[in-house]
Coordinates of C-alpha atoms in Angstrom, one line a residue:
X1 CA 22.4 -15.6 0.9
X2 CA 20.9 -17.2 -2.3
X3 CA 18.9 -14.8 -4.7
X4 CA 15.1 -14.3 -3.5
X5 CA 13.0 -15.0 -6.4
X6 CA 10.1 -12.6 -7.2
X7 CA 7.4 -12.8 -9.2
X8 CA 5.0 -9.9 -10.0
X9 CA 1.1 -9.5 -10.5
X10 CA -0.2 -7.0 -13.0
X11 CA 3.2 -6.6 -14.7
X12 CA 1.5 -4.4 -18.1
X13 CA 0.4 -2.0 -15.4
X14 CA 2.5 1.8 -14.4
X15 CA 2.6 -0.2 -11.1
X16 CA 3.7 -3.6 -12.4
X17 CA 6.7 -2.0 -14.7
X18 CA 7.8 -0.1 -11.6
X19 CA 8.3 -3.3 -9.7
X20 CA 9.9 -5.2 -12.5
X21 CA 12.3 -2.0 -12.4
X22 CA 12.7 -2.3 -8.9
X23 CA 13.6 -6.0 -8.6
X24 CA 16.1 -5.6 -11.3
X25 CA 18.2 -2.6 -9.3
X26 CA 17.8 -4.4 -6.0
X27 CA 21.1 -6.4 -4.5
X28 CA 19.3 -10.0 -4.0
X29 CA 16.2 -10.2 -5.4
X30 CA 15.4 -11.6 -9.0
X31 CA 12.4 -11.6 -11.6
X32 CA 11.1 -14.9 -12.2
X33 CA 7.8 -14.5 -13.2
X34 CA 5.1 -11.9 -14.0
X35 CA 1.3 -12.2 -14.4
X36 CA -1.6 -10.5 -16.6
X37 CA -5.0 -11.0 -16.8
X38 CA -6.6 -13.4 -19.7
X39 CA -6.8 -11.4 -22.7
X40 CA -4.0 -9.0 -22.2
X41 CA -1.7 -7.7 -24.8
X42 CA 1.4 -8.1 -22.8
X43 CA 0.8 -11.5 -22.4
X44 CA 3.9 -13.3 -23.9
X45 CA 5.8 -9.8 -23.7
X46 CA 9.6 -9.9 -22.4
X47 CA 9.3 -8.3 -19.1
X48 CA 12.6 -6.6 -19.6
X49 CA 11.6 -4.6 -22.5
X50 CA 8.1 -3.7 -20.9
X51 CA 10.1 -1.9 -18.3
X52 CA 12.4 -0.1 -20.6
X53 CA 15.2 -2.4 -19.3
X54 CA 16.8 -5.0 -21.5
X55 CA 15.7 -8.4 -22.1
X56 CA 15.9 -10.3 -19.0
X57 CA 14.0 -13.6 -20.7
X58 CA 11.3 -13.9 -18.1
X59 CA 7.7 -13.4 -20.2
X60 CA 4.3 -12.2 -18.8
X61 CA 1.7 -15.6 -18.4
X62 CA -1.9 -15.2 -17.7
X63 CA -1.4 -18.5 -15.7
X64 CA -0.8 -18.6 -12.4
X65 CA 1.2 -21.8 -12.0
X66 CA 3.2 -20.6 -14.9
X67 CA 3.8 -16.9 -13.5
X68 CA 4.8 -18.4 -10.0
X69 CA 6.3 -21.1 -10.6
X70 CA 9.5 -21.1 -7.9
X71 CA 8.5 -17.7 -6.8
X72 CA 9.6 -17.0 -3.1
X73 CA 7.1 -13.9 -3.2
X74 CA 4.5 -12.2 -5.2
X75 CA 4.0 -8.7 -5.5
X76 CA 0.6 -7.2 -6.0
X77 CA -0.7 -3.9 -6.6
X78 CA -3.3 -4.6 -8.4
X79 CA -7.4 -4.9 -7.5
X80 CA -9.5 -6.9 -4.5
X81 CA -10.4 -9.7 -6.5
X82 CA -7.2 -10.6 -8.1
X83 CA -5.5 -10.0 -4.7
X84 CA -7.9 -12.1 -3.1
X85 CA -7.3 -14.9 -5.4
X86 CA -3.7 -14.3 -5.6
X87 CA -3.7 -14.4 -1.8
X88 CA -5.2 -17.9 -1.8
X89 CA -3.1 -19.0 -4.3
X90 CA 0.6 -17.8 -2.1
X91 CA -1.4 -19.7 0.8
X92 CA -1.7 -22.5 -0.3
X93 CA 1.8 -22.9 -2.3
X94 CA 3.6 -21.3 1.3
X95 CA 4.5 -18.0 -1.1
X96 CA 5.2 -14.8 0.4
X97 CA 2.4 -12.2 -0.7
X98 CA 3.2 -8.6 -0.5
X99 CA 0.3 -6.3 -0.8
X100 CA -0.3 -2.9 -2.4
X101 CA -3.8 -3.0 -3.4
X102 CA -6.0 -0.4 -1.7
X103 CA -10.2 -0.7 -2.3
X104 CA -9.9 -4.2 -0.3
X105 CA -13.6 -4.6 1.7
X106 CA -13.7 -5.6 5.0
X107 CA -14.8 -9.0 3.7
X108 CA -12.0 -9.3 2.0
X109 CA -9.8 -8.3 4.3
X110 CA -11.0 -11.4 6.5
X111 CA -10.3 -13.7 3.3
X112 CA -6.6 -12.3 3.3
X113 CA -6.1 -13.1 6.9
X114 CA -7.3 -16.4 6.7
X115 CA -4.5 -16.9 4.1
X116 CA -1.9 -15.5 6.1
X117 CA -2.4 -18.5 8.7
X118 CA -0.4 -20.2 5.6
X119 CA 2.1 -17.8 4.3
X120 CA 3.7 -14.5 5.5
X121 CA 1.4 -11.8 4.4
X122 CA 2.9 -8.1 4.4
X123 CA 0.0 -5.9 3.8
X124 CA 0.2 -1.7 3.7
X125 CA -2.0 0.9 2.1
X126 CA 1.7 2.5 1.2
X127 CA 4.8 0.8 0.9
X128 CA 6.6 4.3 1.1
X129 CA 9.3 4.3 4.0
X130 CA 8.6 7.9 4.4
X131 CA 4.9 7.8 4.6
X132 CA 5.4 4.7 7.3
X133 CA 7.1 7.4 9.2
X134 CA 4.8 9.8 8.4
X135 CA 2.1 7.3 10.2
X136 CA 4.2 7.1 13.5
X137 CA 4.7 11.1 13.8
X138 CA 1.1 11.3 13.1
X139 CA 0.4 8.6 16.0
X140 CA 2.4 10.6 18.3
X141 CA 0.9 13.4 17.5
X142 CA -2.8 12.8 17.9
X143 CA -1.9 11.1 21.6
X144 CA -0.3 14.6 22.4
X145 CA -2.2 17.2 21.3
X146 CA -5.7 16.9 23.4
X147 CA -8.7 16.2 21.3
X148 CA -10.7 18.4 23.1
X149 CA -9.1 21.2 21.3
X150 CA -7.2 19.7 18.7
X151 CA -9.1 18.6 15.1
X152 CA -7.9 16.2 13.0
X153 CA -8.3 16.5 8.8
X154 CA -6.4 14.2 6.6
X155 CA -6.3 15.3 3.1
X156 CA -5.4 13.5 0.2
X157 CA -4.6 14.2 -3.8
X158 CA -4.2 11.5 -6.5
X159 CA -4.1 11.3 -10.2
X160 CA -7.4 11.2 -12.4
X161 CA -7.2 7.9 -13.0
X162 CA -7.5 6.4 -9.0
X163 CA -10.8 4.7 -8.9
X164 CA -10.6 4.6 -5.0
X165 CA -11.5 7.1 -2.2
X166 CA -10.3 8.0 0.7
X167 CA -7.0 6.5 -0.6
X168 CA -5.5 3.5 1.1
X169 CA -2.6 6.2 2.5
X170 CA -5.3 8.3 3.8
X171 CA -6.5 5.7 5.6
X172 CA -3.3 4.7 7.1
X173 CA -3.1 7.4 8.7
X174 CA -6.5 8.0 9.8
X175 CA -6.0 4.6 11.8
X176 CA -2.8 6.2 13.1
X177 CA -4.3 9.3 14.1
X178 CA -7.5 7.0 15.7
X179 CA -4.5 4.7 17.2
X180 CA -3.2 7.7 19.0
X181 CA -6.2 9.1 20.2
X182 CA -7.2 5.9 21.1
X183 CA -10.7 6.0 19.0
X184 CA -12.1 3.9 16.4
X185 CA -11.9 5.2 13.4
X186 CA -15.0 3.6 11.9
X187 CA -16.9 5.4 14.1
X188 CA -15.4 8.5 14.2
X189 CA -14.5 9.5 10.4
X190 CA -16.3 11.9 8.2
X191 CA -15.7 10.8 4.7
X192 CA -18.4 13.3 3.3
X193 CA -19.4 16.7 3.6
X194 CA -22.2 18.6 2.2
X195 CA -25.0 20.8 2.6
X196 CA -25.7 22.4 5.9
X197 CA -23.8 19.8 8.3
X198 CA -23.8 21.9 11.1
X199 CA -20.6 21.7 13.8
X200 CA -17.7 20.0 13.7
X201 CA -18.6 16.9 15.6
X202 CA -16.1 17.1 18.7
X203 CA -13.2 14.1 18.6
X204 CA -14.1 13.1 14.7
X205 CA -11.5 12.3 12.1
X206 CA -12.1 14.4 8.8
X207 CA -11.0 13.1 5.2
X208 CA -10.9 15.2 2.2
X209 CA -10.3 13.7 -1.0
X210 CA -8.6 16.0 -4.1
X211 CA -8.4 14.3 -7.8
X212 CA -6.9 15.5 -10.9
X213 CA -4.0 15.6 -13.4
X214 CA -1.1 13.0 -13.0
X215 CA -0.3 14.1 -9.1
X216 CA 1.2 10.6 -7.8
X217 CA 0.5 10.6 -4.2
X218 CA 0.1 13.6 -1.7
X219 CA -1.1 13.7 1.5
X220 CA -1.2 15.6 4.6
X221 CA -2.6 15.8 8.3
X222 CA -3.7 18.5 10.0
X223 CA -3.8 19.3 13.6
X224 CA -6.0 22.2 14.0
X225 CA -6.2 23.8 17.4
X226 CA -6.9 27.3 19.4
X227 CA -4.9 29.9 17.3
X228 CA -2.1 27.4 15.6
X229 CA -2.5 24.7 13.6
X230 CA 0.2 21.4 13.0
X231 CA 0.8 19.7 9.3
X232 CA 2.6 16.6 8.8
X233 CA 2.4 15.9 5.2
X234 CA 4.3 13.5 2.7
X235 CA 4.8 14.1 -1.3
X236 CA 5.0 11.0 -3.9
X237 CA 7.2 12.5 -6.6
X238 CA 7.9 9.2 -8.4
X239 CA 5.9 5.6 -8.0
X240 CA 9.5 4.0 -7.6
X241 CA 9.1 4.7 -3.9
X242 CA 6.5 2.4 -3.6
X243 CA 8.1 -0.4 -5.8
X244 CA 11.2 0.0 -4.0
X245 CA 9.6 -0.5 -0.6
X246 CA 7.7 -3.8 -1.9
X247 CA 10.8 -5.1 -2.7
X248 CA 12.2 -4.3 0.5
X249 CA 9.3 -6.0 2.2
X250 CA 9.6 -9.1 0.0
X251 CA 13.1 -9.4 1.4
X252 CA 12.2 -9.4 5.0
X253 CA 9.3 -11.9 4.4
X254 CA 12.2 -14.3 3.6
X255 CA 12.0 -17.3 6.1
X256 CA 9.1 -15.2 8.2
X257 CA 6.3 -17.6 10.2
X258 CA 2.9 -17.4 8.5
X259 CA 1.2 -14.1 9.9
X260 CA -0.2 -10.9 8.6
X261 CA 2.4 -8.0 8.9
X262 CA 2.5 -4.4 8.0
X263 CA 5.3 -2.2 6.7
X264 CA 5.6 -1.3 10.4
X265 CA 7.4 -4.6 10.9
X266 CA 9.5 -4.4 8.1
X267 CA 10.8 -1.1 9.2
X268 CA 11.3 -2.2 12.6
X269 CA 8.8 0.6 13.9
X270 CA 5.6 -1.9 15.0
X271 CA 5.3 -1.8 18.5

């Protein structure tokens, strides 16, 4: 099969040099092209040497046409509005977008969508294999266990620098949860708790958010019931997990009929 060419979005990022790694060790796939924002100081960079490889010729743009130029898929963990834009831009070229970004609004959720009517779209709040089987244990899970006696808490902890909360992994697998239990979760989270709140409301989903230090990624559900209590949890030890699963999802977006997938499809878990 010819060589899948992939371009990258934020490339100066910890993010973007984790991709560029990631392409580079991955059986099919090339770099062609990465991306910065105007102003950048790794704009003209070799991408190579910003990722600690060697030189592999391909130099960070600030323009789009120039960045994706014969791209077969963009990779983009970066924020809403460039994803948005970026999104747009994949539509209307027929490139495949593959996204990371967590923080999107609801609003633009609907604008990603509309683009995927054009393109293939694969969109997760993780692109961590494990954690996408963490979302299907979880699933099965919350349909089993009785919500009459069985409370749900997701908690999360991130690095000092993440800038949004719950994270998009929490909420992953809050909708799993609310999948199995058949709920929405919208209507049934508790993002926030202080003061005098009173009792657990019976049926919610609870989400407690840790920050600090350089922690990559954990997370963990509990399943609190009478006398025992059930945790699924997942630990990020290195951000190649989610590079390498972005490059896996790139791959399977390969010839794929416009639509908006998950990470669920790419592992052959979505039902």
């Amino acid at each position: 099969m010819e060589t899948m060419r992939i371009a990258v979005i934020g490339a100066g990022g910890r993010m973007g040099r984790n991709l560029i790694r990631a392409i580079s060790e991955s059986d099919g796939a090339e770099l062609s092209g990465a991306l910065e924002r105007e102003g950048a100081e790794e704009i003209g960079a070799d991408c190579g040497m910003l990722a600690g490889l060697k030189s592999n010729g391909v130099t960070v743009s600030s323009s789009m046409d120039e960045a994706f130029a014969g791209a077969d898929a963009i990779l983009d963990f970066t924020a809403p509005a460039a994803t948005v834009a970026v999104s747009d831009y994949a539509a209307k070229h027929g490139i495949a977008h593959i996204i990371g970004t967590t923080g999107l609004s609801d609003e633009d959720g609907e604008a990603i969508a509309a683009a995927s009517q054009k393109t293939a779209i694969v969109r997760s709040g993780n692109m961590s294999m494990g954690v996408i089987l963490l979302s299907v244990l979880v699933e099965q899970a919350a349909r089993a266990l009785e919500a009459a006696d069985w409370d749900i808490e997701v908690l999360e902890m991130h690095h000092r620098h993440k800038v949004d909360a719950p994270s998009g992994t929490a909420l992953l697998l809050g909708a799993a949860a609310a999948k199995g239990r058949g709920i929405d979760l919208d209507k049934t989270s508790v993002r926030v708790r202080d003061g005098h709140t009173g009792a657990r409301e019976p049926g919610s989903i609870g989400f407690a958010t840790l920050r600090g230090g350089s922690v990559v990624g954990d997370h963990s559900v509990i399943l609190a019931g009478p006398g025992e209590r059930v945790t699924l949890s997942h630990h990020a030890e290195d951000r190649m997990i989610f590079a390498r699963g972005a490059v896996k999802a790139a791959l399977w977006a390969r010839g794929r009929a416009p639509g908006l997938y998950s990470m669920h499809d790419v592992l052959g878990l979505a039902r």
